[in-house]
Tab-separated table of C-alpha atoms and ligand atoms in Angstrom:
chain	number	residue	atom	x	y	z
A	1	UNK	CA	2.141	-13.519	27.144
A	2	UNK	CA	3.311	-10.715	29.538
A	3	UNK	CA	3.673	-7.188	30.095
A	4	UNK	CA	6.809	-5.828	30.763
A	5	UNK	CA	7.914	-2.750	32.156
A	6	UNK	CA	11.573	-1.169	32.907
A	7	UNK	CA	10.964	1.652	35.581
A	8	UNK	CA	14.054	4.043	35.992
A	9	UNK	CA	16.883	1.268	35.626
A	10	UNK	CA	20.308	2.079	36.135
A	11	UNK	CA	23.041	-0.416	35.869
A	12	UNK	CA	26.898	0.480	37.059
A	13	UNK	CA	29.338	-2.506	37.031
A	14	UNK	CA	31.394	-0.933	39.894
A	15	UNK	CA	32.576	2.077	42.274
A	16	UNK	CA	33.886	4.547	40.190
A	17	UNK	CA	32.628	3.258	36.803
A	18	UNK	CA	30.726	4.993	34.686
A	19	UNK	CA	26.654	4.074	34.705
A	20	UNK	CA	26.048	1.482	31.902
A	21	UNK	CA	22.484	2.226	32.201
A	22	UNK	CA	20.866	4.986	32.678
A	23	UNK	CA	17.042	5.938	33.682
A	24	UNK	CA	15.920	3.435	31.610
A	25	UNK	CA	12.043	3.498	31.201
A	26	UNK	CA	10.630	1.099	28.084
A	27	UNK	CA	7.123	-0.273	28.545
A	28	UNK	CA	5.981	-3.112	26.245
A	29	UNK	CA	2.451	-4.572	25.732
A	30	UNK	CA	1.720	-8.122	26.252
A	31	UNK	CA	2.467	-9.962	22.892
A	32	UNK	CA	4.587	-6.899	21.427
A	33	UNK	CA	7.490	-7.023	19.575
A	34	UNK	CA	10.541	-4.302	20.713
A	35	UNK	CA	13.577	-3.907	18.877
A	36	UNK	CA	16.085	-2.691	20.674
A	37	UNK	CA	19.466	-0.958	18.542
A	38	UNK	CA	22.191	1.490	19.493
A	39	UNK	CA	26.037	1.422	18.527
A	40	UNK	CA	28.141	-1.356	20.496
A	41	UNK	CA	29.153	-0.989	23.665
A	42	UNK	CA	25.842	1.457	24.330
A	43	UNK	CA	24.342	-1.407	27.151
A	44	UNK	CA	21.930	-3.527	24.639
A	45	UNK	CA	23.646	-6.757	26.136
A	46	UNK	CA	23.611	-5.462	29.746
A	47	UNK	CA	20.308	-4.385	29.532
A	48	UNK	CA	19.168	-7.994	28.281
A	49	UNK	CA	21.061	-9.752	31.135
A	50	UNK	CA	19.097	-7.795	33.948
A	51	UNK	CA	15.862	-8.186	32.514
A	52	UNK	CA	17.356	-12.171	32.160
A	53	UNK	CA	18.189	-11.360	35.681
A	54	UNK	CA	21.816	-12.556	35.190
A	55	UNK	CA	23.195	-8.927	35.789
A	56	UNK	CA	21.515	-7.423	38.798
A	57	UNK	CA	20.223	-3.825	38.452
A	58	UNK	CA	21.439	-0.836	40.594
A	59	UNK	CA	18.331	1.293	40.667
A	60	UNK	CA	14.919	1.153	39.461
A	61	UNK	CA	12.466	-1.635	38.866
A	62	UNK	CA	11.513	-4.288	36.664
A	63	UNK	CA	7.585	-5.278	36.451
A	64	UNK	CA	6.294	-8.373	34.111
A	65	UNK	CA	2.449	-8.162	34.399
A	66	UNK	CA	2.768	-5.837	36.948
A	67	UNK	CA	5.028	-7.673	39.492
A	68	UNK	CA	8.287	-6.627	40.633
A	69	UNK	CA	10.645	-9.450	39.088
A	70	UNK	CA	14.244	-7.212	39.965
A	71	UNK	CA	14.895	-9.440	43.062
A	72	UNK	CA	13.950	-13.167	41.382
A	73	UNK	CA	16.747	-15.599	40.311
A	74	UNK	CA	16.466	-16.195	36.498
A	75	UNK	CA	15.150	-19.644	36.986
A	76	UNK	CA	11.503	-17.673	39.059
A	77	UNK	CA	11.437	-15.001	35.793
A	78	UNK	CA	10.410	-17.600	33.135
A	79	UNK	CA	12.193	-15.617	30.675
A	80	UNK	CA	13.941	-17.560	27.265
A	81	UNK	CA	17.386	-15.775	26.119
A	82	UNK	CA	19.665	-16.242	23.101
A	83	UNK	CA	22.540	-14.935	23.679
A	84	UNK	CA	25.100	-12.929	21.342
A	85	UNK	CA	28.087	-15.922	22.010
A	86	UNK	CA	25.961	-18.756	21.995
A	87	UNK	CA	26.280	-20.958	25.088
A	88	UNK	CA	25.661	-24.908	24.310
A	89	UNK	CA	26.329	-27.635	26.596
A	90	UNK	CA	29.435	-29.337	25.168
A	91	UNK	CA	29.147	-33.213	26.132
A	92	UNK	CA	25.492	-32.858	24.821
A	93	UNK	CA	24.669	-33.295	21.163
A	94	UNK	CA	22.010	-30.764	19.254
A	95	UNK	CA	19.052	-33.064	20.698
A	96	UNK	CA	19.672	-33.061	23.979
A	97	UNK	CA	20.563	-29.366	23.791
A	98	UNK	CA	17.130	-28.359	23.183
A	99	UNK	CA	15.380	-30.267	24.898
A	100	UNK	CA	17.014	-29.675	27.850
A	101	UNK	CA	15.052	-26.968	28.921
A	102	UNK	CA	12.032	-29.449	28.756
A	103	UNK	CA	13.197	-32.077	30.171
A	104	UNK	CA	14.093	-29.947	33.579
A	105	UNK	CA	10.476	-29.096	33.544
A	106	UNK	CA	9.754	-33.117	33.537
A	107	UNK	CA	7.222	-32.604	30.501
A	108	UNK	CA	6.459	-35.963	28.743
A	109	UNK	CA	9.081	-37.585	26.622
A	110	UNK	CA	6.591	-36.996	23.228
A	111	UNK	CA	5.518	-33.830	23.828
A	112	UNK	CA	9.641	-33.367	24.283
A	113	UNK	CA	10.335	-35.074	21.198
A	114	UNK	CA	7.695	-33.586	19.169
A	115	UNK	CA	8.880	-30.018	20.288
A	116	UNK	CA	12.212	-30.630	19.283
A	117	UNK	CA	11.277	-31.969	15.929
A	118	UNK	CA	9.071	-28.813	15.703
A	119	UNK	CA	11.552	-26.244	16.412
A	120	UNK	CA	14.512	-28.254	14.321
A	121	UNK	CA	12.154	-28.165	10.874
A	122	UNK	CA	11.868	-24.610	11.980
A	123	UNK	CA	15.171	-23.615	12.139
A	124	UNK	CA	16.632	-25.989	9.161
A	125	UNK	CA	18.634	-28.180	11.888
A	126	UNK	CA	16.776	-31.842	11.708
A	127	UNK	CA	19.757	-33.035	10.137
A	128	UNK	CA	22.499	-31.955	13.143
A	129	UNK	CA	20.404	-33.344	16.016
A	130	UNK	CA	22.858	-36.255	16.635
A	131	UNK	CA	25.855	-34.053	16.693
A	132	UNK	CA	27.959	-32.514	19.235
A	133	UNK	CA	27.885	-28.599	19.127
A	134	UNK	CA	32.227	-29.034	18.520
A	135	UNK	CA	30.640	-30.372	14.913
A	136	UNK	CA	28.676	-27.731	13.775
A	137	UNK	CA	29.371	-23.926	12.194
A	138	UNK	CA	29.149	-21.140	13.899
A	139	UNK	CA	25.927	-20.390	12.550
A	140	UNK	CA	24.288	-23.734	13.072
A	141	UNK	CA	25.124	-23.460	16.722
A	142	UNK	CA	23.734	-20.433	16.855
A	143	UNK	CA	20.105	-21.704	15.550
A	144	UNK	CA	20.673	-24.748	17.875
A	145	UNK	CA	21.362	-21.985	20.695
A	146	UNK	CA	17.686	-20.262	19.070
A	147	UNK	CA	16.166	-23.861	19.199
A	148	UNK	CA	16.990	-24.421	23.124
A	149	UNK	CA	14.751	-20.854	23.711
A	150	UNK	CA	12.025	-21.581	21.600
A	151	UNK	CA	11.244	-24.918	22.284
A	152	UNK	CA	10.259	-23.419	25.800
A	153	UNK	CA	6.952	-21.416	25.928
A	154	UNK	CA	8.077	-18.700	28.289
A	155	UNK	CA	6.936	-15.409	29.443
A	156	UNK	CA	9.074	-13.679	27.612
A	157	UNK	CA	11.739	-13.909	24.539
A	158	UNK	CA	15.024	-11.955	24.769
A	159	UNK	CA	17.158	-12.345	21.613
A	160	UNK	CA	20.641	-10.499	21.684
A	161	UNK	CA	21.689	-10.535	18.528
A	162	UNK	CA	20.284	-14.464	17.260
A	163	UNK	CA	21.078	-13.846	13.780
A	164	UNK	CA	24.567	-12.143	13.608
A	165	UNK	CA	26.809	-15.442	12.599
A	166	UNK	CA	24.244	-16.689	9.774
A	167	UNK	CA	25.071	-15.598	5.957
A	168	UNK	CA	22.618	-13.228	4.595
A	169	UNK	CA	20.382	-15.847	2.827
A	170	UNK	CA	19.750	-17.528	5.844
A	171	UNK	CA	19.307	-14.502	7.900
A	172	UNK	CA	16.438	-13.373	5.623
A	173	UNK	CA	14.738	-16.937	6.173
A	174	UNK	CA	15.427	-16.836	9.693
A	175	UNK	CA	13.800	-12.973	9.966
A	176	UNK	CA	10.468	-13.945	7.821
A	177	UNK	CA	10.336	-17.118	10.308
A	178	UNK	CA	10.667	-14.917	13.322
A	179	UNK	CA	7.644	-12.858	12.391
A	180	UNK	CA	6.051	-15.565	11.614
A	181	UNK	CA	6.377	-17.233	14.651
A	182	UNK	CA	5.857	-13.923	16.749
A	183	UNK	CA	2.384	-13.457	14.724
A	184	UNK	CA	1.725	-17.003	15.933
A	185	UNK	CA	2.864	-17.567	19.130
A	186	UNK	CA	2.592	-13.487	20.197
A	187	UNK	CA	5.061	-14.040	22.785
A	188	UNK	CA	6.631	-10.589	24.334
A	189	UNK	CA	9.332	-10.206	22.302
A	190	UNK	CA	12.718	-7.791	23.235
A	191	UNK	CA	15.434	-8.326	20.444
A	192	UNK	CA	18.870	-6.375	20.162
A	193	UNK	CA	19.933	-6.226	16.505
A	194	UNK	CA	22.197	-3.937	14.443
A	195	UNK	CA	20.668	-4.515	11.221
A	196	UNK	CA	18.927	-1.955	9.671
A	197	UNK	CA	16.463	-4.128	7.673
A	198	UNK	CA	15.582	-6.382	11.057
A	199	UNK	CA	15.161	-3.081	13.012
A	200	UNK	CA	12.393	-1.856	10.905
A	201	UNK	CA	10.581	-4.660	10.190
A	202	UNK	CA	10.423	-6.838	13.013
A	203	UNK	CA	9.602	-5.106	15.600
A	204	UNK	CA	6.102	-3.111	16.645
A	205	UNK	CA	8.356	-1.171	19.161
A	206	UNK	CA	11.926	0.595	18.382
A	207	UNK	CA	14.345	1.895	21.250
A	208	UNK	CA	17.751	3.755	20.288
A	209	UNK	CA	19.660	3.380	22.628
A	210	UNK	CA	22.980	5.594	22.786
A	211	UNK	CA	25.731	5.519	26.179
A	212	UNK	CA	23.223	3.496	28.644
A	213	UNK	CA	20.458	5.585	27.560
A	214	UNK	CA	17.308	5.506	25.789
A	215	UNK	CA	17.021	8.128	22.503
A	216	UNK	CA	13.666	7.207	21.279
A	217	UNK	CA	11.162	4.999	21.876
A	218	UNK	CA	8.522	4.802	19.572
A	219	UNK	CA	7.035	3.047	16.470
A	220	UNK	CA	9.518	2.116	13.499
A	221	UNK	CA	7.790	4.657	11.420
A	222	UNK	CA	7.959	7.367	14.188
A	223	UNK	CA	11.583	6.544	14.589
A	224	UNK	CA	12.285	7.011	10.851
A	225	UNK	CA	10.078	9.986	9.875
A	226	UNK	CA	9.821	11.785	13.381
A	227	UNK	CA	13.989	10.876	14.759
A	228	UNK	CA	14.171	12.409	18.079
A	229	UNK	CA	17.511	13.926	17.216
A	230	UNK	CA	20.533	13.757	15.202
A	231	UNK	CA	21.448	10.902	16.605
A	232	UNK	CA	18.273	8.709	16.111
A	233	UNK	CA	18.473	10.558	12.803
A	234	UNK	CA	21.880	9.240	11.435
A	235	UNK	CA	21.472	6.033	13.743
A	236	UNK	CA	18.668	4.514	11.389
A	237	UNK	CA	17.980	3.839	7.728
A	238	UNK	CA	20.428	2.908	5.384
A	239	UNK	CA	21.975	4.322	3.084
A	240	UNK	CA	21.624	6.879	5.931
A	241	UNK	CA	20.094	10.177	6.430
A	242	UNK	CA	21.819	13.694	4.426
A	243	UNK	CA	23.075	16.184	7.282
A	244	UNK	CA	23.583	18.989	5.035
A	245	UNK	CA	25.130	22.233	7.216
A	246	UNK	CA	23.038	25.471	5.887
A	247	UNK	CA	24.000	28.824	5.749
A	248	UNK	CA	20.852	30.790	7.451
A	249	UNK	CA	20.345	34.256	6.599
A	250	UNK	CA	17.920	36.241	8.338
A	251	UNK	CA	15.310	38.394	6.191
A	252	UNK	CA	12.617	39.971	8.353
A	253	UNK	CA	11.161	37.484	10.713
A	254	UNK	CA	11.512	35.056	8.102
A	255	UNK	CA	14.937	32.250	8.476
A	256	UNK	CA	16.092	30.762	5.523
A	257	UNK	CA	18.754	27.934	4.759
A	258	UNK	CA	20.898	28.260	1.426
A	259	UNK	CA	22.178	25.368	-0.312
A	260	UNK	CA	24.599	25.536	-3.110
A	261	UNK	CA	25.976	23.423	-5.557
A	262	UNK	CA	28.697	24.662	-7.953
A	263	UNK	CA	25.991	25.015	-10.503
A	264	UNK	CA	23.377	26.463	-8.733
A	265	UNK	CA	21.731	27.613	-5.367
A	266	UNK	CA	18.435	27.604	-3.642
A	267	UNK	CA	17.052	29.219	-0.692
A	268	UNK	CA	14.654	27.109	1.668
A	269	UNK	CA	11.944	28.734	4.145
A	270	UNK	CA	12.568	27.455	7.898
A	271	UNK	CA	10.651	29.286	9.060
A	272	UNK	CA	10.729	31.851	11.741
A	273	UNK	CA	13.754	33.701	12.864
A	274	UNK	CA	14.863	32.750	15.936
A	275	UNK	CA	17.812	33.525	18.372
A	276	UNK	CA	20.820	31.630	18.236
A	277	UNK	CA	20.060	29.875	14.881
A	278	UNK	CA	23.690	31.511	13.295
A	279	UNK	CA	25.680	30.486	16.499
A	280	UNK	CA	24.990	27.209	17.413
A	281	UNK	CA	24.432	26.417	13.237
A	282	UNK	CA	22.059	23.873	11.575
A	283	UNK	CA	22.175	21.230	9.685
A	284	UNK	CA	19.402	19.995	6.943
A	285	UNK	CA	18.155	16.658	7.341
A	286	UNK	CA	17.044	14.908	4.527
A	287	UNK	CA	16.924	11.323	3.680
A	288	UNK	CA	17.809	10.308	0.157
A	289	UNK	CA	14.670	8.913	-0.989
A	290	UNK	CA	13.106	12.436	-0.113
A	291	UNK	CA	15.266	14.503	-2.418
A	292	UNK	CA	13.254	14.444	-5.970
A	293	UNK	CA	14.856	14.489	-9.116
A	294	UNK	CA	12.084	15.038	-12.012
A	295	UNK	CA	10.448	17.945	-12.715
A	296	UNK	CA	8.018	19.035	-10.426
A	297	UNK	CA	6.524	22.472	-11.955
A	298	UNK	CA	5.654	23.560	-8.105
A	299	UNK	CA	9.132	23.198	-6.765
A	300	UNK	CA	11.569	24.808	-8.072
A	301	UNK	CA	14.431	22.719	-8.535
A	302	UNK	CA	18.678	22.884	-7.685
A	303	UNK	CA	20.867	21.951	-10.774
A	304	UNK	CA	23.909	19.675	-9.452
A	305	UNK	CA	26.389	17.828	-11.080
A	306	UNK	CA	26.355	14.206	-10.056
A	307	UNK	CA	30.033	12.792	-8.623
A	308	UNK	CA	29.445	9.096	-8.339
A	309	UNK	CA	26.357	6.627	-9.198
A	310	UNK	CA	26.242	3.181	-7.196
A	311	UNK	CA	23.891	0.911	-9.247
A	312	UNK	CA	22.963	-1.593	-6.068
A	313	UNK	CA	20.170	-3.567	-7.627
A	314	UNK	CA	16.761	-2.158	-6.266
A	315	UNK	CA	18.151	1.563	-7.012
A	316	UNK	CA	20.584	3.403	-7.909
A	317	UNK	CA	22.365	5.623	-5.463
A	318	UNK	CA	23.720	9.096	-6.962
A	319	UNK	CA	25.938	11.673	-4.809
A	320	UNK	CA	26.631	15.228	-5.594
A	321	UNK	CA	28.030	18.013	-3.678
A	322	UNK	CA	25.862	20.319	-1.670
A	323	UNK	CA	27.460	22.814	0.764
A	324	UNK	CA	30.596	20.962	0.277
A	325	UNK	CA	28.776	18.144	2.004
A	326	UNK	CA	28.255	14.883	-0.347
A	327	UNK	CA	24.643	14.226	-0.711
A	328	UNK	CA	23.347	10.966	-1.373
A	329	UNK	CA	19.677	11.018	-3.434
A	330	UNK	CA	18.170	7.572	-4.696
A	331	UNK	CA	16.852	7.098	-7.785
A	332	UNK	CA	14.759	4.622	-9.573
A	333	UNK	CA	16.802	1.393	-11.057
A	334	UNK	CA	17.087	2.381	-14.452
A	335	UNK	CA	17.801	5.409	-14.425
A	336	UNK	CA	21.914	5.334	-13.865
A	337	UNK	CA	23.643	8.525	-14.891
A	338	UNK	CA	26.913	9.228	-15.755
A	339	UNK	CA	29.365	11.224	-13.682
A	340	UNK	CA	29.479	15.175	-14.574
A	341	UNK	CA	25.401	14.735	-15.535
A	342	UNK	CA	23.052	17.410	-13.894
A	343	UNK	CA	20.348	16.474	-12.071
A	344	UNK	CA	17.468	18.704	-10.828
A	345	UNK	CA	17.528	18.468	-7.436
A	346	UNK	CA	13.926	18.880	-5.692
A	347	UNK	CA	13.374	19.404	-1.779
A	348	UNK	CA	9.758	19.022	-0.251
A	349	UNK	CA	10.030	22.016	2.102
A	350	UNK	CA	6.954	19.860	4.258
A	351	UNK	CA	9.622	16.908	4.523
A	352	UNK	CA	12.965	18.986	6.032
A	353	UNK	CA	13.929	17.717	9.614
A	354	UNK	CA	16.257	20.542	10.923
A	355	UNK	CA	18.642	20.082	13.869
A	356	UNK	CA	21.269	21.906	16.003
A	357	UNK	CA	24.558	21.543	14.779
A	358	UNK	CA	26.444	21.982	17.869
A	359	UNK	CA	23.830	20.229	20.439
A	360	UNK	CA	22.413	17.256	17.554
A	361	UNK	CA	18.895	18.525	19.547
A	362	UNK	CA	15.743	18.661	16.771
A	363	UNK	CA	14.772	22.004	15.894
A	364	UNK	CA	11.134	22.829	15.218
A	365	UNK	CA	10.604	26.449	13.767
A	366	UNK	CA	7.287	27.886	14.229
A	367	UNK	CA	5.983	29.481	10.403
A	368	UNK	CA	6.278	33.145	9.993
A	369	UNK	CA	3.515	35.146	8.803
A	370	UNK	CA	5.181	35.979	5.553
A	371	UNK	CA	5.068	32.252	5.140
A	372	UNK	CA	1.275	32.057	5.094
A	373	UNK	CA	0.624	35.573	3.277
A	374	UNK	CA	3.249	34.550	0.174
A	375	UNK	CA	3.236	31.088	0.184
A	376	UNK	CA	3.137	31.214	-3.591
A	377	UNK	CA	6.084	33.194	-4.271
A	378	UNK	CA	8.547	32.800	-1.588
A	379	UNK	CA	7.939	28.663	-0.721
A	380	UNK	CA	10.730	28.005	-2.532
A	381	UNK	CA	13.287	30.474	-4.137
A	382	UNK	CA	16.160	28.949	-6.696
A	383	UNK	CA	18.516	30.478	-9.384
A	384	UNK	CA	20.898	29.174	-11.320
A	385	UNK	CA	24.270	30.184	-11.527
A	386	UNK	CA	26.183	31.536	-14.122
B	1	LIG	N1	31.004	-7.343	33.441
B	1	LIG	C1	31.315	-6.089	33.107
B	1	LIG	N2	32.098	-5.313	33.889
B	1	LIG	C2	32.386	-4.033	33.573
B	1	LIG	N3	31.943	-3.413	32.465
B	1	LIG	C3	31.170	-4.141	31.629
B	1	LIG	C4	30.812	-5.491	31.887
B	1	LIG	N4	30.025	-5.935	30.882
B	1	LIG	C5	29.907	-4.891	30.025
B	1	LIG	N5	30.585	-3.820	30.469
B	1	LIG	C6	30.655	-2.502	29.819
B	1	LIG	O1	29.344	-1.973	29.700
B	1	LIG	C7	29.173	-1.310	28.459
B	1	LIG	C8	27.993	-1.903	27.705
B	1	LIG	O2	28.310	-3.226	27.299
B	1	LIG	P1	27.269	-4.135	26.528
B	1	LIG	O3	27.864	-5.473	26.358
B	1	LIG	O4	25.970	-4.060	27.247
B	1	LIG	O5	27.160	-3.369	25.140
B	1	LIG	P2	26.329	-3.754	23.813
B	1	LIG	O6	25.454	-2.577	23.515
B	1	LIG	O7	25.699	-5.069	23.970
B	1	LIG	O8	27.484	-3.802	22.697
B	1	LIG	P3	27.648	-4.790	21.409
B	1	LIG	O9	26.780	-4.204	20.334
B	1	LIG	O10	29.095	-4.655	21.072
B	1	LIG	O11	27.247	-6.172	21.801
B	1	LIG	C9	30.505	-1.427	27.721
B	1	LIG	O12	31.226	-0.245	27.902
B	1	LIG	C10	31.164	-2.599	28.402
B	1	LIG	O13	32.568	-2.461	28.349
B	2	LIG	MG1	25.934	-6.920	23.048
């Protein structure tokens, strides 16, 4: 178990290139988990390979338990990495592949052998140790690529990616055993992923990561109910977050958003006025499972005709039109309504994330007075059209 700690990283592969990373600062306990995400091409890979120590960094430091490992080879970092394009040795078969990282380290040929049996029933491989990697899937060489990194007990675990060739049964098994061999082993953990699912529930860490730099860093739950910005916002959950653009109308030192359907519009509080809010424009954040659709008697509620339902198992996804902007709102499983049904729309005006629409910056409005004085009557102000 270590502690790790990028300080002020940057990464440029060249003169006149663009930096890949930039003022990169993560810090991760010993034993924790981190997740790292972020479109392709954003530096997740790059990032891996200098903490690796197979890219070198152009700026910054990088401390495990305190030490300054930026100028070690990758052999002094004791650090285990599976890479995105898994990289066997050819000539050797699945055997020999893992244990090869053991038997450098001259360890004893049963504690070898029992290792690799261990990590082999681990990762559903027992059967494939005599062949050659040229024999196996693309998956299965990508668990024997997972088996050469965990048969070592290293510092540190850097996965880029380990479960992107597998089908999705397998990926689920392979997820559960990760946790459960992070709860056991509590090995510092950094793992790039683009999965939504593995994102949220592997890791005790999440960093969104967007052009070399770092978004957000924070707990999954902070990431998901507290984004940073629009692009944290949009980056994670799935189906994703509702960006609805609102028209704002000022009315004393009050600010509120409008949001039409064509049968019906309501007026939300945002709180107070502020400069700028009608220039740069704002857009509603709202995830779907946050937009109610019973009959709550303290929230008034928006009447909108539903477009399309997608039934996908665990719920049932219905979108409508609000602000011209299709709006996604789960509902429970059974309930799957037809297209042209109205459903009563609900916001929770506590829940709203509001951002800039021309900067994707988070907006926090401070509450007016009004707010406080006529909370009763003015929380939440609908009619219905026609
Ligand atoms: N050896 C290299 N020389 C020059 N540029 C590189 C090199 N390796 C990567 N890059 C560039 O650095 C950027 C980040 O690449 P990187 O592989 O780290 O992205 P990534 O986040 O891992 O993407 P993906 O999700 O597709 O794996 C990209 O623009 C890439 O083209
Ligand atoms: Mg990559």
């Amino acid at each position: 178990m270590a502690t790790l700690e990028l300080r002020n990283v940057h990464k440029s592969y060249g003169q006149g290139l663009a930096d890949t990373l930039r003022q990169i600062e993560l810090s991760i306990e010993s034993g924790e988990f981190l997740i790292l995400v972020g479109p392709s091409g954003c530096g997740k890979s790059t990032l891996m390979n200098c903490i690796a120590g197979l890219e070198t960094i152009s700026g910054g430091s990088i401390l495990v338990d305190g030490v300054d490992i930026s100028q070690q080879s990758p052999k002094e970092r004791d650090i285990a990495m599976v890479f995105q394009s898994y990289a066997l040795y050819p000539t050797m078969s699945v055997r020999e592949n893992i244990a090869f990282g053991l038997k450098i380290r001259k360890l004893p040929v049963e504690t070898i052998n029992a290792e690799v049996e261990r990590v082999a029933k681990l990762l559903q491989i027992e059967h494939l140790l005599t062949r050659k990697p040229a024999q196996l899937s693309g998956g299965q060489q990508q668990r024997v690529a997972m088996g050469r990194a965990l048969a070592r007990r290293p510092k540190i675990y850097l996965f880029d990616e380990p479960l992107s060739n597998l089908d999705a049964k397998l990926r689920v098994e392979m997820r559960t055993e990760i946790k459960l061999m992070h709860q056991r082993l509590k090995t510092t953990t950094v793992y790039v992923t683009h999965d939504q699912i593995e994102a949220m529930t592997l890791g005790d860490k999440v960093a969104v990561m967007k052009d070399g730099i770092i978004q957000q860093f924070g707990t999954p739950q902070q990431i998901y109910n507290d984004p940073a910005n629009h692009f944290v916002a949009s980056f994670i959950g799935s189906p994703p977050m509702n960006f609805i653009p609102l028209a704002v109308q000022q009315r004393g030192a009050q600010a509120w958003g409008v949001v039409e359907s064509v049968q019906g519009r309501c007026e939300l509080p945002l709180g107070q006025w502020q400069a700028g809010l009608q220039e740069h424009g704002v857009l509603l954040g709202v995830r779907p499972e946050q937009i109610r659709t019973g009959d709550d008697s303290s929230l008034p509620g928006l009447p909108a005709a539903v477009a399309v339902t997608e039934p996908t198992g665990p719920d049932t996804l219905a979108f409508v039109s609000l602000n011209n902007t299709h709006v996604c709102c789960r509902l429970a499983p059974e309930r799957v309504p037809a297209a042209g049904e109205i459903l009563n729309l609900q916001f929770d005006p506590s829940r709203l994330l509001l951002f800039n629409a021309a900067t994707g910056e988070r907006l926090f409005m401070a509450e007016t007075r009004a707010q406080v004085d006529e909370s009763a009557s003015i929380t939440l102000a609908a009619q219905v059209n026609g």
